[in-house]
Amino acid sequence: MTAAAFRVGATLLLLGTSALQAVSAACPAVTGQGATQPDSAGMHEAEAMYLPTPHPVVEAMLRLAGVSRTDVVFDLGSGDGRIPIAAARDYGARGVGIDLDGRMIERARCNARAAGIERLVEFRQEDLFLADLREATVVTLFLFPEMNRRLGPRLLAELRPGTRIVSHRFDLGNWPPERTIETGGHPVLLWTVPDANARSPAPVP
């Protein structure tokens, strides 16, 4: 990459990051009695708490997955919706966010409306271990290691061949990634679901 190309790319990245930060500022966190609270059966997801993926890492995850306008990007534990929103805004993909916390779902929907891309994204208040993921062509993760390892066998068994899985920081247990990069000290890992005939037995957590 030439120095000029690098400067252009860096400028575009900063513009995209600034735009999404401005959008988030327009949608304050939802609090109070109107917010939907997770039930006790779903606390395993709520226990992950909300720790957002930095915007440059979001960009790196989507680039590593090779996202395009033909993709359906599912983000598990979607928080404020930044990954589905970036996938829709920057690549024209359809984005689906899954989160158990109704307050974060409301904030993500507000962010999508403020970004003007609500027709391309949806946010579902669901347990990520029970959600129907079969439509996904890309799945993104930033979860605790134990949650990733529990999800690994299900992702391998249920996702269609060719579906890409990208995780910020943590692996999928015994299923090794095919590629790992770093962005600002943050590891980003990539897997591709193989054809059924080429699959090994589902990895054990």
C-alpha atoms as an extended CHARMM CRD file, in Angstrom:
* protein
*
       205  EXT
         1         1  MET       CA              0.0000000000        0.0000000000        0.0000000000  PROA      1               0.0000000000
         2         2  THR       CA              1.3390000000        3.4530000000       -0.9360000000  PROA      2               0.0000000000
         3         3  ALA       CA              1.6750000000        6.2370000000        1.6040000000  PROA      3               0.0000000000
         4         4  ALA       CA             -1.1000000000        8.1710000000       -0.1700000000  PROA      4               0.0000000000
         5         5  ALA       CA             -3.4370000000        5.1790000000       -0.0890000000  PROA      5               0.0000000000
         6         6  PHE       CA             -2.6900000000        4.6720000000        3.5820000000  PROA      6               0.0000000000
         7         7  ARG       CA             -3.5420000000        8.3120000000        4.3570000000  PROA      7               0.0000000000
         8         8  VAL       CA             -6.8380000000        8.0800000000        2.4320000000  PROA      8               0.0000000000
         9         9  GLY       CA             -7.7800000000        4.8350000000        4.1910000000  PROA      9               0.0000000000
        10        10  ALA       CA             -6.9370000000        6.2560000000        7.5980000000  PROA      10              0.0000000000
        11        11  THR       CA             -9.0370000000        9.3610000000        6.8940000000  PROA      11              0.0000000000
        12        12  LEU       CA            -12.0450000000        7.2590000000        5.8670000000  PROA      12              0.0000000000
        13        13  LEU       CA            -11.6920000000        5.1190000000        8.9720000000  PROA      13              0.0000000000
        14        14  LEU       CA            -11.6020000000        8.1860000000       11.2070000000  PROA      14              0.0000000000
        15        15  LEU       CA            -14.6490000000        9.6830000000        9.4750000000  PROA      15              0.0000000000
        16        16  GLY       CA            -16.6260000000        6.4670000000        9.9290000000  PROA      16              0.0000000000
        17        17  THR       CA            -15.6030000000        6.2170000000       13.5750000000  PROA      17              0.0000000000
        18        18  SER       CA            -16.4890000000        9.8470000000       14.2870000000  PROA      18              0.0000000000
        19        19  ALA       CA            -19.8600000000        9.4640000000       12.6120000000  PROA      19              0.0000000000
        20        20  LEU       CA            -20.8260000000        6.4520000000       14.6850000000  PROA      20              0.0000000000
        21        21  GLN       CA            -19.6010000000        8.1010000000       17.8850000000  PROA      21              0.0000000000
        22        22  ALA       CA            -21.7940000000       11.1060000000       17.0970000000  PROA      22              0.0000000000
        23        23  VAL       CA            -24.7480000000        8.7940000000       16.4790000000  PROA      23              0.0000000000
        24        24  SER       CA            -24.2050000000        7.0500000000       19.8310000000  PROA      24              0.0000000000
        25        25  ALA       CA            -24.0910000000       10.3930000000       21.6120000000  PROA      25              0.0000000000
        26        26  ALA       CA            -27.5420000000       11.1670000000       20.1880000000  PROA      26              0.0000000000
        27        27  CYS       CA            -28.9880000000        8.0180000000       21.7720000000  PROA      27              0.0000000000
        28        28  PRO       CA            -28.3000000000        8.0330000000       25.5160000000  PROA      28              0.0000000000
        29        29  ALA       CA            -28.4690000000        4.7940000000       27.4570000000  PROA      29              0.0000000000
        30        30  VAL       CA            -32.0070000000        3.7640000000       28.3820000000  PROA      30              0.0000000000
        31        31  THR       CA            -32.6600000000        3.6280000000       32.1020000000  PROA      31              0.0000000000
        32        32  GLY       CA            -35.6250000000        3.4440000000       34.4320000000  PROA      32              0.0000000000
        33        33  GLN       CA            -38.6490000000        1.2370000000       34.8480000000  PROA      33              0.0000000000
        34        34  GLY       CA            -39.4280000000        1.1400000000       31.1390000000  PROA      34              0.0000000000
        35        35  ALA       CA            -36.2720000000       -0.8000000000       30.3760000000  PROA      35              0.0000000000
        36        36  THR       CA            -36.6760000000       -4.5450000000       29.9460000000  PROA      36              0.0000000000
        37        37  GLN       CA            -34.5040000000       -6.5340000000       32.3180000000  PROA      37              0.0000000000
        38        38  PRO       CA            -33.0400000000       -9.9730000000       31.5400000000  PROA      38              0.0000000000
        39        39  ASP       CA            -34.7280000000      -12.8480000000       33.3250000000  PROA      39              0.0000000000
        40        40  SER       CA            -32.8790000000      -15.2220000000       35.6270000000  PROA      40              0.0000000000
        41        41  ALA       CA            -32.7450000000      -17.9720000000       32.9870000000  PROA      41              0.0000000000
        42        42  GLY       CA            -30.7600000000      -15.6970000000       30.7060000000  PROA      42              0.0000000000
        43        43  MET       CA            -28.3260000000      -14.2000000000       33.1630000000  PROA      43              0.0000000000
        44        44  HSD       CA            -25.4010000000      -16.0670000000       31.5920000000  PROA      44              0.0000000000
        45        45  GLU       CA            -25.4750000000      -13.5100000000       28.7830000000  PROA      45              0.0000000000
        46        46  ALA       CA            -26.1030000000      -10.5100000000       31.0270000000  PROA      46              0.0000000000
        47        47  GLU       CA            -23.1160000000      -11.5410000000       33.1240000000  PROA      47              0.0000000000
        48        48  ALA       CA            -20.9020000000      -10.6850000000       30.1500000000  PROA      48              0.0000000000
        49        49  MET       CA            -21.7930000000       -7.0360000000       30.8760000000  PROA      49              0.0000000000
        50        50  TYR       CA            -21.3870000000       -4.3850000000       28.2380000000  PROA      50              0.0000000000
        51        51  LEU       CA            -17.8650000000       -3.7880000000       27.0100000000  PROA      51              0.0000000000
        52        52  PRO       CA            -18.0270000000       -2.3580000000       23.4820000000  PROA      52              0.0000000000
        53        53  THR       CA            -15.6080000000       -3.2980000000       20.7340000000  PROA      53              0.0000000000
        54        54  PRO       CA            -13.4880000000       -0.2290000000       19.8070000000  PROA      54              0.0000000000
        55        55  HSD       CA            -14.4730000000        1.2740000000       16.4750000000  PROA      55              0.0000000000
        56        56  PRO       CA            -11.1410000000        0.5140000000       14.7330000000  PROA      56              0.0000000000
        57        57  VAL       CA            -11.5210000000       -3.1230000000       15.7980000000  PROA      57              0.0000000000
        58        58  VAL       CA            -15.0700000000       -3.1860000000       14.3940000000  PROA      58              0.0000000000
        59        59  GLU       CA            -13.6490000000       -2.0530000000       11.0590000000  PROA      59              0.0000000000
        60        60  ALA       CA            -10.9030000000       -4.6820000000       11.2020000000  PROA      60              0.0000000000
        61        61  MET       CA            -13.4120000000       -7.4450000000       11.9890000000  PROA      61              0.0000000000
        62        62  LEU       CA            -15.6150000000       -6.5780000000        9.0370000000  PROA      62              0.0000000000
        63        63  ARG       CA            -12.6440000000       -6.2970000000        6.6880000000  PROA      63              0.0000000000
        64        64  LEU       CA            -11.2310000000       -9.6190000000        7.8570000000  PROA      64              0.0000000000
        65        65  ALA       CA            -14.6010000000      -11.2780000000        7.2050000000  PROA      65              0.0000000000
        66        66  GLY       CA            -14.6930000000       -9.7850000000        3.7020000000  PROA      66              0.0000000000
        67        67  VAL       CA            -18.1730000000       -8.3640000000        4.2770000000  PROA      67              0.0000000000
        68        68  SER       CA            -20.1090000000       -7.2600000000        1.1940000000  PROA      68              0.0000000000
        69        69  ARG       CA            -23.6390000000       -6.1210000000        0.3780000000  PROA      69              0.0000000000
        70        70  THR       CA            -24.6940000000       -9.7380000000       -0.1570000000  PROA      70              0.0000000000
        71        71  ASP       CA            -23.9460000000      -10.6970000000        3.4570000000  PROA      71              0.0000000000
        72        72  VAL       CA            -26.1620000000      -11.0390000000        6.5050000000  PROA      72              0.0000000000
        73        73  VAL       CA            -24.0360000000      -10.1210000000        9.5240000000  PROA      73              0.0000000000
        74        74  PHE       CA            -25.1850000000      -11.4560000000       12.8990000000  PROA      74              0.0000000000
        75        75  ASP       CA            -23.5770000000       -9.8910000000       15.9630000000  PROA      75              0.0000000000
        76        76  LEU       CA            -24.0500000000      -11.9590000000       19.1240000000  PROA      76              0.0000000000
        77        77  GLY       CA            -24.1510000000       -9.7370000000       22.1760000000  PROA      77              0.0000000000
        78        78  SER       CA            -24.6680000000       -6.6690000000       20.0010000000  PROA      78              0.0000000000
        79        79  GLY       CA            -24.7310000000       -3.9590000000       22.6920000000  PROA      79              0.0000000000
        80        80  ASP       CA            -25.2150000000       -0.5160000000       21.1570000000  PROA      80              0.0000000000
        81        81  GLY       CA            -25.4130000000       -2.0340000000       17.6690000000  PROA      81              0.0000000000
        82        82  ARG       CA            -22.1250000000       -0.6870000000       16.3640000000  PROA      82              0.0000000000
        83        83  ILE       CA            -21.1410000000       -3.8110000000       14.4030000000  PROA      83              0.0000000000
        84        84  PRO       CA            -24.4470000000       -4.3420000000       12.5180000000  PROA      84              0.0000000000
        85        85  ILE       CA            -24.6670000000       -0.5810000000       11.9240000000  PROA      85              0.0000000000
        86        86  ALA       CA            -21.1140000000       -0.4360000000       10.5310000000  PROA      86              0.0000000000
        87        87  ALA       CA            -21.7790000000       -3.4780000000        8.3180000000  PROA      87              0.0000000000
        88        88  ALA       CA            -24.8590000000       -1.7840000000        6.8580000000  PROA      88              0.0000000000
        89        89  ARG       CA            -23.4070000000        1.7170000000        6.6210000000  PROA      89              0.0000000000
        90        90  ASP       CA            -19.9930000000        0.8500000000        5.2020000000  PROA      90              0.0000000000
        91        91  TYR       CA            -20.7060000000       -2.3050000000        3.1600000000  PROA      91              0.0000000000
        92        92  GLY       CA            -24.4410000000       -2.2760000000        2.4160000000  PROA      92              0.0000000000
        93        93  ALA       CA            -24.8300000000       -5.6040000000        4.2230000000  PROA      93              0.0000000000
        94        94  ARG       CA            -27.8760000000       -6.5540000000        6.2420000000  PROA      94              0.0000000000
        95        95  GLY       CA            -27.1600000000       -6.5380000000        9.9780000000  PROA      95              0.0000000000
        96        96  VAL       CA            -28.8320000000       -8.4550000000       12.7960000000  PROA      96              0.0000000000
        97        97  GLY       CA            -27.9670000000       -7.8140000000       16.4350000000  PROA      97              0.0000000000
        98        98  ILE       CA            -28.8230000000      -10.2900000000       19.1880000000  PROA      98              0.0000000000
        99        99  ASP       CA            -28.7950000000       -9.1360000000       22.8080000000  PROA      99              0.0000000000
       100       100  LEU       CA            -30.6800000000      -10.1690000000       25.9270000000  PROA      100             0.0000000000
       101       101  ASP       CA            -30.6670000000       -6.6970000000       27.4840000000  PROA      101             0.0000000000
       102       102  GLY       CA            -33.7250000000       -4.7600000000       26.3490000000  PROA      102             0.0000000000
       103       103  ARG       CA            -32.0670000000       -1.4580000000       27.2380000000  PROA      103             0.0000000000
       104       104  MET       CA            -29.2370000000       -2.1040000000       24.7930000000  PROA      104             0.0000000000
       105       105  ILE       CA            -31.7110000000       -3.2150000000       22.1110000000  PROA      105             0.0000000000
       106       106  GLU       CA            -33.5120000000        0.1250000000       22.4620000000  PROA      106             0.0000000000
       107       107  ARG       CA            -30.2500000000        2.0250000000       22.2440000000  PROA      107             0.0000000000
       108       108  ALA       CA            -29.1250000000        0.0420000000       19.1840000000  PROA      108             0.0000000000
       109       109  ARG       CA            -32.4170000000        0.7370000000       17.4040000000  PROA      109             0.0000000000
       110       110  CYS       CA            -32.0650000000        4.4370000000       18.2100000000  PROA      110             0.0000000000
       111       111  ASN       CA            -28.5060000000        4.4070000000       16.8300000000  PROA      111             0.0000000000
       112       112  ALA       CA            -29.6960000000        2.7160000000       13.6350000000  PROA      112             0.0000000000
       113       113  ARG       CA            -32.4490000000        5.3120000000       13.1460000000  PROA      113             0.0000000000
       114       114  ALA       CA            -30.0040000000        8.1480000000       13.7820000000  PROA      114             0.0000000000
       115       115  ALA       CA            -27.6060000000        6.6520000000       11.2110000000  PROA      115             0.0000000000
       116       116  GLY       CA            -30.4150000000        6.4150000000        8.6400000000  PROA      116             0.0000000000
       117       117  ILE       CA            -29.8900000000        2.7070000000        7.9750000000  PROA      117             0.0000000000
       118       118  GLU       CA            -32.7350000000        1.1530000000        9.9920000000  PROA      118             0.0000000000
       119       119  ARG       CA            -34.0710000000       -0.5670000000        6.8560000000  PROA      119             0.0000000000
       120       120  LEU       CA            -30.8710000000       -2.6500000000        6.7220000000  PROA      120             0.0000000000
       121       121  VAL       CA            -30.5870000000       -3.6260000000       10.3820000000  PROA      121             0.0000000000
       122       122  GLU       CA            -32.7110000000       -5.2530000000       13.0430000000  PROA      122             0.0000000000
       123       123  PHE       CA            -32.0990000000       -5.9090000000       16.7110000000  PROA      123             0.0000000000
       124       124  ARG       CA            -33.6470000000       -8.8700000000       18.4850000000  PROA      124             0.0000000000
       125       125  GLN       CA            -33.9540000000       -9.2890000000       22.2260000000  PROA      125             0.0000000000
       126       126  GLU       CA            -33.0410000000      -12.9630000000       22.4130000000  PROA      126             0.0000000000
       127       127  ASP       CA            -30.7910000000      -15.4160000000       24.1870000000  PROA      127             0.0000000000
       128       128  LEU       CA            -27.8160000000      -15.8470000000       21.8620000000  PROA      128             0.0000000000
       129       129  PHE       CA            -27.6420000000      -19.5520000000       22.7460000000  PROA      129             0.0000000000
       130       130  LEU       CA            -31.2150000000      -20.0610000000       21.4900000000  PROA      130             0.0000000000
       131       131  ALA       CA            -31.4190000000      -17.5920000000       18.5930000000  PROA      131             0.0000000000
       132       132  ASP       CA            -31.8970000000      -18.8950000000       15.0510000000  PROA      132             0.0000000000
       133       133  LEU       CA            -28.6040000000      -18.1640000000       13.2720000000  PROA      133             0.0000000000
       134       134  ARG       CA            -29.1870000000      -20.0930000000       10.0490000000  PROA      134             0.0000000000
       135       135  GLU       CA            -29.6090000000      -16.9530000000        7.9470000000  PROA      135             0.0000000000
       136       136  ALA       CA            -26.1710000000      -15.6190000000        8.8760000000  PROA      136             0.0000000000
       137       137  THR       CA            -23.3190000000      -15.4910000000        6.3820000000  PROA      137             0.0000000000
       138       138  VAL       CA            -21.0590000000      -13.6860000000        8.8900000000  PROA      138             0.0000000000
       139       139  VAL       CA            -21.1560000000      -14.0100000000       12.6930000000  PROA      139             0.0000000000
       140       140  THR       CA            -19.2600000000      -11.5950000000       14.9350000000  PROA      140             0.0000000000
       141       141  LEU       CA            -18.4100000000      -12.1450000000       18.5980000000  PROA      141             0.0000000000
       142       142  PHE       CA            -16.9660000000      -10.2740000000       21.5570000000  PROA      142             0.0000000000
       143       143  LEU       CA            -17.9050000000      -12.5240000000       24.4660000000  PROA      143             0.0000000000
       144       144  PHE       CA            -16.1990000000      -14.0910000000       27.4430000000  PROA      144             0.0000000000
       145       145  PRO       CA            -14.0190000000      -17.1160000000       26.5680000000  PROA      145             0.0000000000
       146       146  GLU       CA            -16.4200000000      -19.5540000000       28.2580000000  PROA      146             0.0000000000
       147       147  MET       CA            -19.3160000000      -18.2810000000       26.1690000000  PROA      147             0.0000000000
       148       148  ASN       CA            -17.3060000000      -18.5310000000       22.9510000000  PROA      148             0.0000000000
       149       149  ARG       CA            -16.3620000000      -22.1070000000       23.7440000000  PROA      149             0.0000000000
       150       150  ARG       CA            -19.9660000000      -23.0360000000       24.4360000000  PROA      150             0.0000000000
       151       151  LEU       CA            -20.9990000000      -21.4950000000       21.1260000000  PROA      151             0.0000000000
       152       152  GLY       CA            -18.2730000000      -23.1580000000       19.0480000000  PROA      152             0.0000000000
       153       153  PRO       CA            -19.9480000000      -26.5650000000       18.5640000000  PROA      153             0.0000000000
       154       154  ARG       CA            -23.2800000000      -24.9490000000       17.7700000000  PROA      154             0.0000000000
       155       155  LEU       CA            -21.8010000000      -22.5630000000       15.2040000000  PROA      155             0.0000000000
       156       156  LEU       CA            -19.9590000000      -25.4050000000       13.4890000000  PROA      156             0.0000000000
       157       157  ALA       CA            -23.0550000000      -27.6160000000       13.4370000000  PROA      157             0.0000000000
       158       158  GLU       CA            -25.7160000000      -25.0850000000       12.4480000000  PROA      158             0.0000000000
       159       159  LEU       CA            -24.1350000000      -22.4560000000       10.2200000000  PROA      159             0.0000000000
       160       160  ARG       CA            -24.0000000000      -22.9640000000        6.4800000000  PROA      160             0.0000000000
       161       161  PRO       CA            -20.6960000000      -23.8830000000        4.8160000000  PROA      161             0.0000000000
       162       162  GLY       CA            -18.7450000000      -20.7600000000        3.9170000000  PROA      162             0.0000000000
       163       163  THR       CA            -20.1310000000      -18.7030000000        6.7930000000  PROA      163             0.0000000000
       164       164  ARG       CA            -17.3690000000      -16.6020000000        8.3440000000  PROA      164             0.0000000000
       165       165  ILE       CA            -17.0160000000      -16.2070000000       12.1060000000  PROA      165             0.0000000000
       166       166  VAL       CA            -14.9580000000      -13.3320000000       13.4970000000  PROA      166             0.0000000000
       167       167  SER       CA            -14.1490000000      -12.9500000000       17.1840000000  PROA      167             0.0000000000
       168       168  HSD       CA            -12.6020000000      -10.0030000000       18.9620000000  PROA      168             0.0000000000
       169       169  ARG       CA             -9.9070000000      -11.3230000000       21.2820000000  PROA      169             0.0000000000
       170       170  PHE       CA            -11.1170000000      -14.8210000000       22.2430000000  PROA      170             0.0000000000
       171       171  ASP       CA            -10.9660000000      -18.2150000000       20.5110000000  PROA      171             0.0000000000
       172       172  LEU       CA            -13.5200000000      -21.0010000000       20.0610000000  PROA      172             0.0000000000
       173       173  GLY       CA            -11.8570000000      -23.6410000000       22.1910000000  PROA      173             0.0000000000
       174       174  ASN       CA            -10.5260000000      -26.6270000000       20.2370000000  PROA      174             0.0000000000
       175       175  TRP       CA            -11.5440000000      -25.1800000000       16.8710000000  PROA      175             0.0000000000
       176       176  PRO       CA             -8.4180000000      -23.3100000000       15.7210000000  PROA      176             0.0000000000
       177       177  PRO       CA             -8.8100000000      -20.0690000000       13.7440000000  PROA      177             0.0000000000
       178       178  GLU       CA             -7.6280000000      -19.9900000000       10.1620000000  PROA      178             0.0000000000
       179       179  ARG       CA             -6.2700000000      -16.4780000000       10.5450000000  PROA      179             0.0000000000
       180       180  THR       CA             -5.4370000000      -14.0700000000       13.3680000000  PROA      180             0.0000000000
       181       181  ILE       CA             -4.5490000000      -10.3880000000       13.0430000000  PROA      181             0.0000000000
       182       182  GLU       CA             -3.9780000000       -7.5840000000       15.5490000000  PROA      182             0.0000000000
       183       183  THR       CA             -5.4070000000       -4.0690000000       15.5370000000  PROA      183             0.0000000000
       184       184  GLY       CA             -4.0300000000       -1.7220000000       18.1480000000  PROA      184             0.0000000000
       185       185  GLY       CA             -3.0720000000       -4.6690000000       20.3210000000  PROA      185             0.0000000000
       186       186  HSD       CA             -6.5050000000       -6.3130000000       19.9510000000  PROA      186             0.0000000000
       187       187  PRO       CA             -6.4480000000       -9.8430000000       18.4820000000  PROA      187             0.0000000000
       188       188  VAL       CA             -9.0860000000      -10.5360000000       15.8160000000  PROA      188             0.0000000000
       189       189  LEU       CA             -9.6640000000      -14.1830000000       14.8400000000  PROA      189             0.0000000000
       190       190  LEU       CA            -11.3230000000      -15.6550000000       11.7540000000  PROA      190             0.0000000000
       191       191  TRP       CA            -12.9460000000      -19.0250000000       11.0440000000  PROA      191             0.0000000000
       192       192  THR       CA            -14.8460000000      -20.2860000000        7.9930000000  PROA      192             0.0000000000
       193       193  VAL       CA            -17.4410000000      -23.0300000000        8.3890000000  PROA      193             0.0000000000
       194       194  PRO       CA            -16.2990000000      -25.9560000000        6.2070000000  PROA      194             0.0000000000
       195       195  ASP       CA            -18.4100000000      -28.2160000000        4.0070000000  PROA      195             0.0000000000
       196       196  ALA       CA            -20.2430000000      -30.8860000000        5.9520000000  PROA      196             0.0000000000
       197       197  ASN       CA            -18.0860000000      -33.6490000000        4.4930000000  PROA      197             0.0000000000
       198       198  ALA       CA            -14.8960000000      -31.8900000000        5.6040000000  PROA      198             0.0000000000
       199       199  ARG       CA            -15.9730000000      -31.2560000000        9.1840000000  PROA      199             0.0000000000
       200       200  SER       CA            -14.3440000000      -32.9180000000       12.1100000000  PROA      200             0.0000000000
       201       201  PRO       CA            -16.4870000000      -33.7960000000       15.1000000000  PROA      201             0.0000000000
       202       202  ALA       CA            -17.7810000000      -30.6800000000       16.8240000000  PROA      202             0.0000000000
       203       203  PRO       CA            -15.0830000000      -29.1600000000       19.0660000000  PROA      203             0.0000000000
       204       204  VAL       CA            -15.3880000000      -29.8620000000       22.7490000000  PROA      204             0.0000000000
       205       205  PRO       CA            -15.3390000000      -26.8370000000       25.0970000000  PROA      205             0.0000000000
